[in-house]
PDB file of C-alpha atoms in Angstrom:
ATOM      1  CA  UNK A  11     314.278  43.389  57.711  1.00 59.00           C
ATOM      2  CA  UNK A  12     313.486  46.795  58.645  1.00 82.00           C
ATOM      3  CA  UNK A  13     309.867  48.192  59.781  1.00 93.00           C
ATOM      4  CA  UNK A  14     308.946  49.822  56.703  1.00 96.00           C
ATOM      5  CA  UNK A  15     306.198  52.834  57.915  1.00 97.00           C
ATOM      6  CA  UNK A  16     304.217  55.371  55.222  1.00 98.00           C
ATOM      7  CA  UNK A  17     304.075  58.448  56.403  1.00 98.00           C
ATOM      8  CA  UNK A  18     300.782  60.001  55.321  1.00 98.00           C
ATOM      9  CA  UNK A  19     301.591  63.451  54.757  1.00 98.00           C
ATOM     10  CA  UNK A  20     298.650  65.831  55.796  1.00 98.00           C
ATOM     11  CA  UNK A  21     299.985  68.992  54.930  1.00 97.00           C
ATOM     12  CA  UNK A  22     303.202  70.893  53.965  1.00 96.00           C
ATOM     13  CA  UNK A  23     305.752  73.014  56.537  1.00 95.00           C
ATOM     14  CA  UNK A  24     305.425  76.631  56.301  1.00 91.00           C
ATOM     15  CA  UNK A  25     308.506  78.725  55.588  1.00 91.00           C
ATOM     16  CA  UNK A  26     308.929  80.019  59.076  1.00 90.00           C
ATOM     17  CA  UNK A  27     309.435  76.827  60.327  1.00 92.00           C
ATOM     18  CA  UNK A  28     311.803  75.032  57.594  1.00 92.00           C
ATOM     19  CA  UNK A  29     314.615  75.766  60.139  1.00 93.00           C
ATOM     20  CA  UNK A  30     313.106  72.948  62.396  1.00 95.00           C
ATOM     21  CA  UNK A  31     312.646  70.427  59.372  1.00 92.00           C
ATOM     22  CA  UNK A  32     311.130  70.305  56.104  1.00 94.00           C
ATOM     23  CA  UNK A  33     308.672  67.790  55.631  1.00 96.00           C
ATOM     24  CA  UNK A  34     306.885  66.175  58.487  1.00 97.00           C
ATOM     25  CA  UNK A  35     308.758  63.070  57.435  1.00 97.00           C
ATOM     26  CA  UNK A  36     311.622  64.373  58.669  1.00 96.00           C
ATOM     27  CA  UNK A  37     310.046  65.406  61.742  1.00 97.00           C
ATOM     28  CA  UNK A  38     309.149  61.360  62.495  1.00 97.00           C
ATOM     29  CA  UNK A  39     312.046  60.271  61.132  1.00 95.00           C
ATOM     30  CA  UNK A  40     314.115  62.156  64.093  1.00 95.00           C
ATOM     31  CA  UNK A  41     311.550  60.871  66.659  1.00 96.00           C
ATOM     32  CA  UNK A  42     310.954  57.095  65.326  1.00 95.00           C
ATOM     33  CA  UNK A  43     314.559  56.674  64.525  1.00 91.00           C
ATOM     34  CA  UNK A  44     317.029  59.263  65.732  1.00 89.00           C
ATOM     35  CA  UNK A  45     320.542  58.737  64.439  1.00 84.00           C
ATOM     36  CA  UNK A  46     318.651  56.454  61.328  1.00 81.00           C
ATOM     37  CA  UNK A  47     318.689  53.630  63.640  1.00 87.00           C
ATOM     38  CA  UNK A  48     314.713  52.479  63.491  1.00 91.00           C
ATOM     39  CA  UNK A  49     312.056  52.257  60.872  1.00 95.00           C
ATOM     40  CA  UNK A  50     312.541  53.005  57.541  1.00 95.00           C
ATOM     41  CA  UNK A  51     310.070  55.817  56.767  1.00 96.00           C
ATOM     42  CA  UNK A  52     308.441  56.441  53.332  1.00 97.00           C
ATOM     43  CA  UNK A  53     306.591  59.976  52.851  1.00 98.00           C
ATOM     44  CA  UNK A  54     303.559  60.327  50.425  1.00 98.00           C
ATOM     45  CA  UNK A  55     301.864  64.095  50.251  1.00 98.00           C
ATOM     46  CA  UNK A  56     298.440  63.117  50.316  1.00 98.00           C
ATOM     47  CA  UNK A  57     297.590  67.213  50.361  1.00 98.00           C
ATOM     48  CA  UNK A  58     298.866  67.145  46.894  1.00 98.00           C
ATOM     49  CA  UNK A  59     297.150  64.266  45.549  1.00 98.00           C
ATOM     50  CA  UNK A  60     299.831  61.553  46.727  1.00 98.00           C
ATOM     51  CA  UNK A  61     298.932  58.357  47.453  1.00 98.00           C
ATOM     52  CA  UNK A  62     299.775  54.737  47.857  1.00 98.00           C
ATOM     53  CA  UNK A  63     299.065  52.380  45.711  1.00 95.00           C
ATOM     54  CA  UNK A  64     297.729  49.791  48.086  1.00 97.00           C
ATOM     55  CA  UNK A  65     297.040  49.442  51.605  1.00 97.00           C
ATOM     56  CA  UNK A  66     299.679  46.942  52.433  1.00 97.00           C
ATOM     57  CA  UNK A  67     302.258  48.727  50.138  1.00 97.00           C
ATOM     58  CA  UNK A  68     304.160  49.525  53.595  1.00 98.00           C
ATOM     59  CA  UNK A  69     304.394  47.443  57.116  1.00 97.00           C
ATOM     60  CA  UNK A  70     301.943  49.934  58.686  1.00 98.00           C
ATOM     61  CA  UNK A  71     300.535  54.000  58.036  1.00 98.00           C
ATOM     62  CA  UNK A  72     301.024  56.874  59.948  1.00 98.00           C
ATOM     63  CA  UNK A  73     298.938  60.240  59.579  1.00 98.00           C
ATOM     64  CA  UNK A  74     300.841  63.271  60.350  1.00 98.00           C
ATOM     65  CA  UNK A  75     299.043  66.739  61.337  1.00 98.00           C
ATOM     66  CA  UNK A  76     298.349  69.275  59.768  1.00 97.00           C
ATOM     67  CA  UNK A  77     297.375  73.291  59.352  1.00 95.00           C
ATOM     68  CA  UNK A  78     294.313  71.895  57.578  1.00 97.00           C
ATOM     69  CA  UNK A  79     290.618  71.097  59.749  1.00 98.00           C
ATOM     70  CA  UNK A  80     289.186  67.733  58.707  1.00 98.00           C
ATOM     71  CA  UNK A  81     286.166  68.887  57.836  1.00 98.00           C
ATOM     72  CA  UNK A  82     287.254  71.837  55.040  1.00 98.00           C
ATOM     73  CA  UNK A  83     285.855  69.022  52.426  1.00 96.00           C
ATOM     74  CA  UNK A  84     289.025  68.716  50.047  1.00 97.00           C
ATOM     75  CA  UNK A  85     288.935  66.125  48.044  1.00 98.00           C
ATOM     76  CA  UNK A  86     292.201  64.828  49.450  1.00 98.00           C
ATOM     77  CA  UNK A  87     290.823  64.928  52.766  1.00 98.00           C
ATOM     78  CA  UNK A  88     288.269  61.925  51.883  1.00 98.00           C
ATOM     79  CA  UNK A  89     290.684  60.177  49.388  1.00 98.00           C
ATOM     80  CA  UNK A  90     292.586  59.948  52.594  1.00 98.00           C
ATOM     81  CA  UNK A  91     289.353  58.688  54.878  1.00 98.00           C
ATOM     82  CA  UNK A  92     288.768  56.432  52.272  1.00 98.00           C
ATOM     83  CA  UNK A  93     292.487  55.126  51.892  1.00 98.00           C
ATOM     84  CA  UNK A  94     292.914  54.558  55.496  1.00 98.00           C
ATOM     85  CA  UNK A  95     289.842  52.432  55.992  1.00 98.00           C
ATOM     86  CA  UNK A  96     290.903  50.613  53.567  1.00 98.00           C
ATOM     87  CA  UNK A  97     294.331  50.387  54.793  1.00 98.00           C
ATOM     88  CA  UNK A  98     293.323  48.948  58.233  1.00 98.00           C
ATOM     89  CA  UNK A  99     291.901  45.915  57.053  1.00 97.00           C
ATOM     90  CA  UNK A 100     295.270  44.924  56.131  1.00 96.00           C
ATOM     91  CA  UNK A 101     297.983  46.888  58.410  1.00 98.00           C
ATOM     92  CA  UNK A 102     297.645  49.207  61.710  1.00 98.00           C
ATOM     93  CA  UNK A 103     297.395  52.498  61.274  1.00 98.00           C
ATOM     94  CA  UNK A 104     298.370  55.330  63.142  1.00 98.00           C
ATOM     95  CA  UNK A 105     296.883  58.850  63.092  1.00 98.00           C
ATOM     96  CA  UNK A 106     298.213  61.839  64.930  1.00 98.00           C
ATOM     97  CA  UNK A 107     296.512  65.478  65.644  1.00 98.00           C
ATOM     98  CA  UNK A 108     294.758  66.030  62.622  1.00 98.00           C
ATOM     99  CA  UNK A 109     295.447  62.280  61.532  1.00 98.00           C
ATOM    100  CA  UNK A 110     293.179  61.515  65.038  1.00 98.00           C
ATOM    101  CA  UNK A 111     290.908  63.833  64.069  1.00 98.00           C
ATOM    102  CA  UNK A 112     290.518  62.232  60.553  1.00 98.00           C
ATOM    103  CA  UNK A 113     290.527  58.718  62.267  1.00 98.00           C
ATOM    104  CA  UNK A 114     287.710  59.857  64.354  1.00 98.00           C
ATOM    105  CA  UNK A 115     285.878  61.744  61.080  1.00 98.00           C
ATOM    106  CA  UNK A 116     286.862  58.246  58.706  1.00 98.00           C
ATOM    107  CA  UNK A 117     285.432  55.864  61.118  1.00 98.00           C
ATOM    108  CA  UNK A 118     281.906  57.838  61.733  1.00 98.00           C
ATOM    109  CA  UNK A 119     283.284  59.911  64.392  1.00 98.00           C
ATOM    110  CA  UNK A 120     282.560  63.695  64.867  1.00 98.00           C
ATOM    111  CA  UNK A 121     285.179  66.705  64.876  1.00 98.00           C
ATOM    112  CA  UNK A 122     284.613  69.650  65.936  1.00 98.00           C
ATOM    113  CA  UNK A 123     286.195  73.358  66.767  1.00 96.00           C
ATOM    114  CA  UNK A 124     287.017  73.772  70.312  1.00 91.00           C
ATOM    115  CA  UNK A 125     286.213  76.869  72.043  1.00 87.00           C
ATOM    116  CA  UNK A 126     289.931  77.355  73.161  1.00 94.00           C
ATOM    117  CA  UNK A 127     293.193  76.419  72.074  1.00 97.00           C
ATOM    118  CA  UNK A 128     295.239  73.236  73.032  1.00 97.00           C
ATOM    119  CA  UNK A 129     298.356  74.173  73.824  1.00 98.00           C
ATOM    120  CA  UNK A 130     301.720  73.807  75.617  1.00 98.00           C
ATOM    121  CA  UNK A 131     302.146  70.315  77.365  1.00 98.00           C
ATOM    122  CA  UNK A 132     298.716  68.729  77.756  1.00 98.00           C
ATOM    123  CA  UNK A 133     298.462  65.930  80.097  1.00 98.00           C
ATOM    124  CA  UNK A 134     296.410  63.001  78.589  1.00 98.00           C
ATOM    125  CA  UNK A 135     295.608  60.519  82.119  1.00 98.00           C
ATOM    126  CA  UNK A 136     294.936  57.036  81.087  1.00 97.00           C
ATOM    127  CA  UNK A 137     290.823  55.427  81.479  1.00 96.00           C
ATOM    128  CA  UNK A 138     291.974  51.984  79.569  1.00 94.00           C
ATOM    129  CA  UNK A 139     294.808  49.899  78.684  1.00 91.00           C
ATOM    130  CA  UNK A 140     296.088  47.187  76.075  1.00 93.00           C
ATOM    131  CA  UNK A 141     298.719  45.111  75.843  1.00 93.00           C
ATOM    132  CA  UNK A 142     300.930  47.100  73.641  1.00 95.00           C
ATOM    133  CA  UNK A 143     300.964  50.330  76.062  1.00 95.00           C
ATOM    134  CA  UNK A 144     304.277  49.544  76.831  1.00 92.00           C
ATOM    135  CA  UNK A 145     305.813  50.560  79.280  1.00 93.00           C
ATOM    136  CA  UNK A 146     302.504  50.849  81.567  1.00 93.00           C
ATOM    137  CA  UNK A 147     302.640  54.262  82.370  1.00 94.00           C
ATOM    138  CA  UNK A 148     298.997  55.823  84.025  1.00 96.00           C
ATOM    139  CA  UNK A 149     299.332  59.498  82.037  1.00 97.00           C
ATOM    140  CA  UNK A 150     300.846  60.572  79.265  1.00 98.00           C
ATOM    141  CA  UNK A 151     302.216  64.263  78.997  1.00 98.00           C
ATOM    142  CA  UNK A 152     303.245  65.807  75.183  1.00 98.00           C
ATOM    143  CA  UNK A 153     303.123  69.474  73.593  1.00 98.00           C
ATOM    144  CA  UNK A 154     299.968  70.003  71.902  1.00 98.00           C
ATOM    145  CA  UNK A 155     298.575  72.698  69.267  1.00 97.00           C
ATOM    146  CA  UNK A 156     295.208  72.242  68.494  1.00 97.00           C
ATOM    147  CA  UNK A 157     292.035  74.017  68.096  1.00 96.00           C
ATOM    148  CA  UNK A 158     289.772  71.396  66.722  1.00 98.00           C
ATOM    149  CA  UNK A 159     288.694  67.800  68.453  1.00 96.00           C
ATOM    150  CA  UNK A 160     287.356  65.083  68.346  1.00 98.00           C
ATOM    151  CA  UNK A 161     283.580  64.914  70.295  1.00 98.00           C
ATOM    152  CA  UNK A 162     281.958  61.637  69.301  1.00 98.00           C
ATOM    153  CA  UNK A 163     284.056  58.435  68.907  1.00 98.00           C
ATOM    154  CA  UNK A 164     283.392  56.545  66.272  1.00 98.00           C
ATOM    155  CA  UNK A 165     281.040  53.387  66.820  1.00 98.00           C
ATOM    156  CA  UNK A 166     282.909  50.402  68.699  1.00 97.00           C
ATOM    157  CA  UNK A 167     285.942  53.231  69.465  1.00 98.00           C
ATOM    158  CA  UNK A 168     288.026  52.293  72.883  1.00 98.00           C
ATOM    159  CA  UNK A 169     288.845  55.950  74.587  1.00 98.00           C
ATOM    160  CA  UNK A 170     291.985  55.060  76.032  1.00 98.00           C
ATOM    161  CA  UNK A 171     292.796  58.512  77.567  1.00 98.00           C
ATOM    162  CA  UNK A 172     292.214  62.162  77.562  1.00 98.00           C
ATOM    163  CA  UNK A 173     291.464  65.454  79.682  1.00 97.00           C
ATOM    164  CA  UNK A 174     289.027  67.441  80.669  1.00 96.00           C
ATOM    165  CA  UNK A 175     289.618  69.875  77.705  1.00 96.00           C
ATOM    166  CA  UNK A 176     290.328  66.670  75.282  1.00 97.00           C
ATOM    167  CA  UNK A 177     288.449  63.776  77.049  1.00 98.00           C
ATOM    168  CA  UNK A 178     288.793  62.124  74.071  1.00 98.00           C
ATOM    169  CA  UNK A 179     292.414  62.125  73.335  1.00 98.00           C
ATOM    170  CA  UNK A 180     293.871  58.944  72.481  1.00 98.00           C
ATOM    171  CA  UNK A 181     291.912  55.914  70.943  1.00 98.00           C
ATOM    172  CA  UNK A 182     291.904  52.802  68.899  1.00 98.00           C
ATOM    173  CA  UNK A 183     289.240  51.685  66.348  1.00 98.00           C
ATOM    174  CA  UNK A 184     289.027  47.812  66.221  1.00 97.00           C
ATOM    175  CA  UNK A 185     292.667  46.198  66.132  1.00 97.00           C
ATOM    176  CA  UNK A 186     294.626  48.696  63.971  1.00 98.00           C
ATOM    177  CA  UNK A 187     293.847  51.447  64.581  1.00 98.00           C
ATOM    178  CA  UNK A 188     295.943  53.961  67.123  1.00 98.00           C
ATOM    179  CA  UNK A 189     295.250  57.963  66.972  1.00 98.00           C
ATOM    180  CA  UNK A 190     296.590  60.855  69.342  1.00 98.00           C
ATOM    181  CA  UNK A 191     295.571  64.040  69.612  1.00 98.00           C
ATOM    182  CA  UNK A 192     298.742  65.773  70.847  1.00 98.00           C
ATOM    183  CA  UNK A 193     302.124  65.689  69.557  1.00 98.00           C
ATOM    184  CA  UNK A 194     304.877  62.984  70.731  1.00 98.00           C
ATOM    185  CA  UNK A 195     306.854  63.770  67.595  1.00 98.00           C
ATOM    186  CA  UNK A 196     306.809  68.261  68.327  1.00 97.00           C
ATOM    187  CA  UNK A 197     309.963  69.572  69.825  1.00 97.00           C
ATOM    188  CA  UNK A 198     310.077  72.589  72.235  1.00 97.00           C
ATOM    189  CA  UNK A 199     312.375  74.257  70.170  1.00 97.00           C
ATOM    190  CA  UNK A 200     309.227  73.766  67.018  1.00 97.00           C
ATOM    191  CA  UNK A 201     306.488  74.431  69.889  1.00 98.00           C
ATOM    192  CA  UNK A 202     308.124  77.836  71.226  1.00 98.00           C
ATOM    193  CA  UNK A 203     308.317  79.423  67.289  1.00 97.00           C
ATOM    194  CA  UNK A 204     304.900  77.965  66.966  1.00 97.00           C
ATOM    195  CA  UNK A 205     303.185  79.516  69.523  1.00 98.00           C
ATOM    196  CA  UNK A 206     304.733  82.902  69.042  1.00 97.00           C
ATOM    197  CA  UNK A 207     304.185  82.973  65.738  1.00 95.00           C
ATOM    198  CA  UNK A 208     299.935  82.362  66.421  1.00 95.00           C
ATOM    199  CA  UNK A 209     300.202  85.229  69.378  1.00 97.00           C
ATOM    200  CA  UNK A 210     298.011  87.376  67.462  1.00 97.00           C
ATOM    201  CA  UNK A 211     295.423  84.081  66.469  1.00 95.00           C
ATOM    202  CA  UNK A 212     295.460  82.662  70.205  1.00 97.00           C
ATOM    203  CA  UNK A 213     296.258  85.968  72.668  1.00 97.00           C
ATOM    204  CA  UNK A 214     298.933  86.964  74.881  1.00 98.00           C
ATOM    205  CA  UNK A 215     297.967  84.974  78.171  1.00 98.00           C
ATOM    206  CA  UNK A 216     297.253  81.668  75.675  1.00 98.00           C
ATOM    207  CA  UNK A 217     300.433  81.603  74.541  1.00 98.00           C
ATOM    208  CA  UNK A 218     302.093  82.885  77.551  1.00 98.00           C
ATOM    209  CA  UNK A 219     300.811  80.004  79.611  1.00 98.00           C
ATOM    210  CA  UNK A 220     301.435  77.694  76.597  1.00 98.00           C
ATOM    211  CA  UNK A 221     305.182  78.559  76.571  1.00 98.00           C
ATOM    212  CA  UNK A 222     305.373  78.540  80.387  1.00 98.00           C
ATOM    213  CA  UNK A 223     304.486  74.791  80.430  1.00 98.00           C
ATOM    214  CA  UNK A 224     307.130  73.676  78.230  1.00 98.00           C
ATOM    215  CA  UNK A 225     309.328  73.756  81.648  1.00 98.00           C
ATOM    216  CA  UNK A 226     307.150  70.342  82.463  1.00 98.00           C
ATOM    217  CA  UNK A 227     308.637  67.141  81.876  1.00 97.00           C
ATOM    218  CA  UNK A 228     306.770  64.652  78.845  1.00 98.00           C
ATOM    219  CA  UNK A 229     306.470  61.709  77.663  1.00 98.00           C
ATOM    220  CA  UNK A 230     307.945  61.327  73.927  1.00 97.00           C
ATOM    221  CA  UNK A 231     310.002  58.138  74.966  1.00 96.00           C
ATOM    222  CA  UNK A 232     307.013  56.413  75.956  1.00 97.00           C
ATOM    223  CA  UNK A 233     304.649  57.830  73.181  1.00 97.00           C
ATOM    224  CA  UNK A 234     307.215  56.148  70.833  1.00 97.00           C
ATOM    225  CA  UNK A 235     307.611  52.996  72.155  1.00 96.00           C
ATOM    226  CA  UNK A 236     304.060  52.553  72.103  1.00 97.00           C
ATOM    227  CA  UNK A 237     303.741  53.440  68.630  1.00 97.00           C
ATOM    228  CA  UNK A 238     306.258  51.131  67.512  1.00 96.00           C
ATOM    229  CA  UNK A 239     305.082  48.339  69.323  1.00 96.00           C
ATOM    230  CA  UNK A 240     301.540  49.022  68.103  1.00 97.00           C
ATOM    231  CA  UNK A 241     302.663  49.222  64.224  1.00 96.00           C
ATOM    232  CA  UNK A 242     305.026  45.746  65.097  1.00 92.00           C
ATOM    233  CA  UNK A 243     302.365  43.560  66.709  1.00 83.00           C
TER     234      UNK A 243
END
């Protein structure tokens, strides 16, 4: 039987982008299972209200970003916290961007705006490592676009990589729980419209130096075959 994974909707595409893909469902479902061969991948938008019924109602949960901070105080926004606490005692979890940002805020973490922007490819080098980091790479490289971050771990958090500008960039809260700042799922295609389209919000040399990156290789094959074999264990 197929992996069946929620995808926790965080927010909504904008317009200007709906040439890349429409939902951030579809953006998953292209890296988690190009061609349809992989998970089966059900959406809930949790930004309008949308939620599961239960927190085993899928094989595992994945939070998706979003244009949204995690501390605006919507309603959704702790209907969400409060869902996917709830949803880890039964089935791992996996937040990324703003979803690490709210597993960070859920768990008794603290998020916070950055002084600068994260973006372009952002380099996360690994401090820690479990069994389901396979294969064992030591860094992990994948297009960012983030102002806010996470700046306290929650209590009993394992920081399993990061940077200097994101030292805390990838973690897991007890068993089930797997969040990452950046983006394995972003294309450069996505990134380059992105970024242009924020020139004005981030600056010329920002984005400049954001776009000039994209040139470095990543890591999405990786950053997916960790994810799967962390919501599979």
């Amino acid at each position: 039987m197929a992996l069946n994974i929620g995808i926790l909707e965080a927010g909504s595409v904008g317009v200007d982008f709906t040439s890349h893909f429409s939902t951030y469902t579809e953006s998953f479902q292209r890296f988690l299972a190009p061609g349809g061969v992989g998970p089966a991948l059900r959406s809930y938008r949790c930004y309008l209200g949308e939620f599961p019924q239960a927190g085993d109602a899928c094989d595992g949960w994945l939070i998706t970003g979003s244009a949204a901070s995690v501390y605006d105080g919507d309603d959704w926004i702790a209907q969400l916290e409060a869902f996917t606490r709830a949803a880890a005692e039964q089935r791992p979890v996996v937040g990324i961007c703003f979803g690490h940002q709210l597993i960070a805020q859920a768990f008794g973490g603290t998020v916070v705006k950055a002084p600068g922007w994260g973006v372009g490819v952002h380099r996360h080098d690994l401090t820690a490592r479990s069994d389901w980091m396979q294969p064992p790479v030591s860094s992990l490289s994948l297009l960012a676009s983030h102002q806010d971050q996470v700046v306290t771990p929650p209590p009993g958090a394992v920081v399993l990589g990061g940077s200097d500008f994101c030292p805390i960039g990838i973690m897991t809260v007890g068993p089930n729980v797997l969040s990452i700042q950046n983006h394995p799922e972003m294309t450069r295609e996505f990134a380059t419209d992105l970024y242009q389209m924020r020139r004005d919000r981030m600056g010329d040399a920002v984005v400049d130096t954001a776009l000039n990156s994209l040139k470095k290789a990543t890591d999405e094959a990786d950053a997916a075959a960790w994810l799967l074999e962390f919501l599979t264990r």
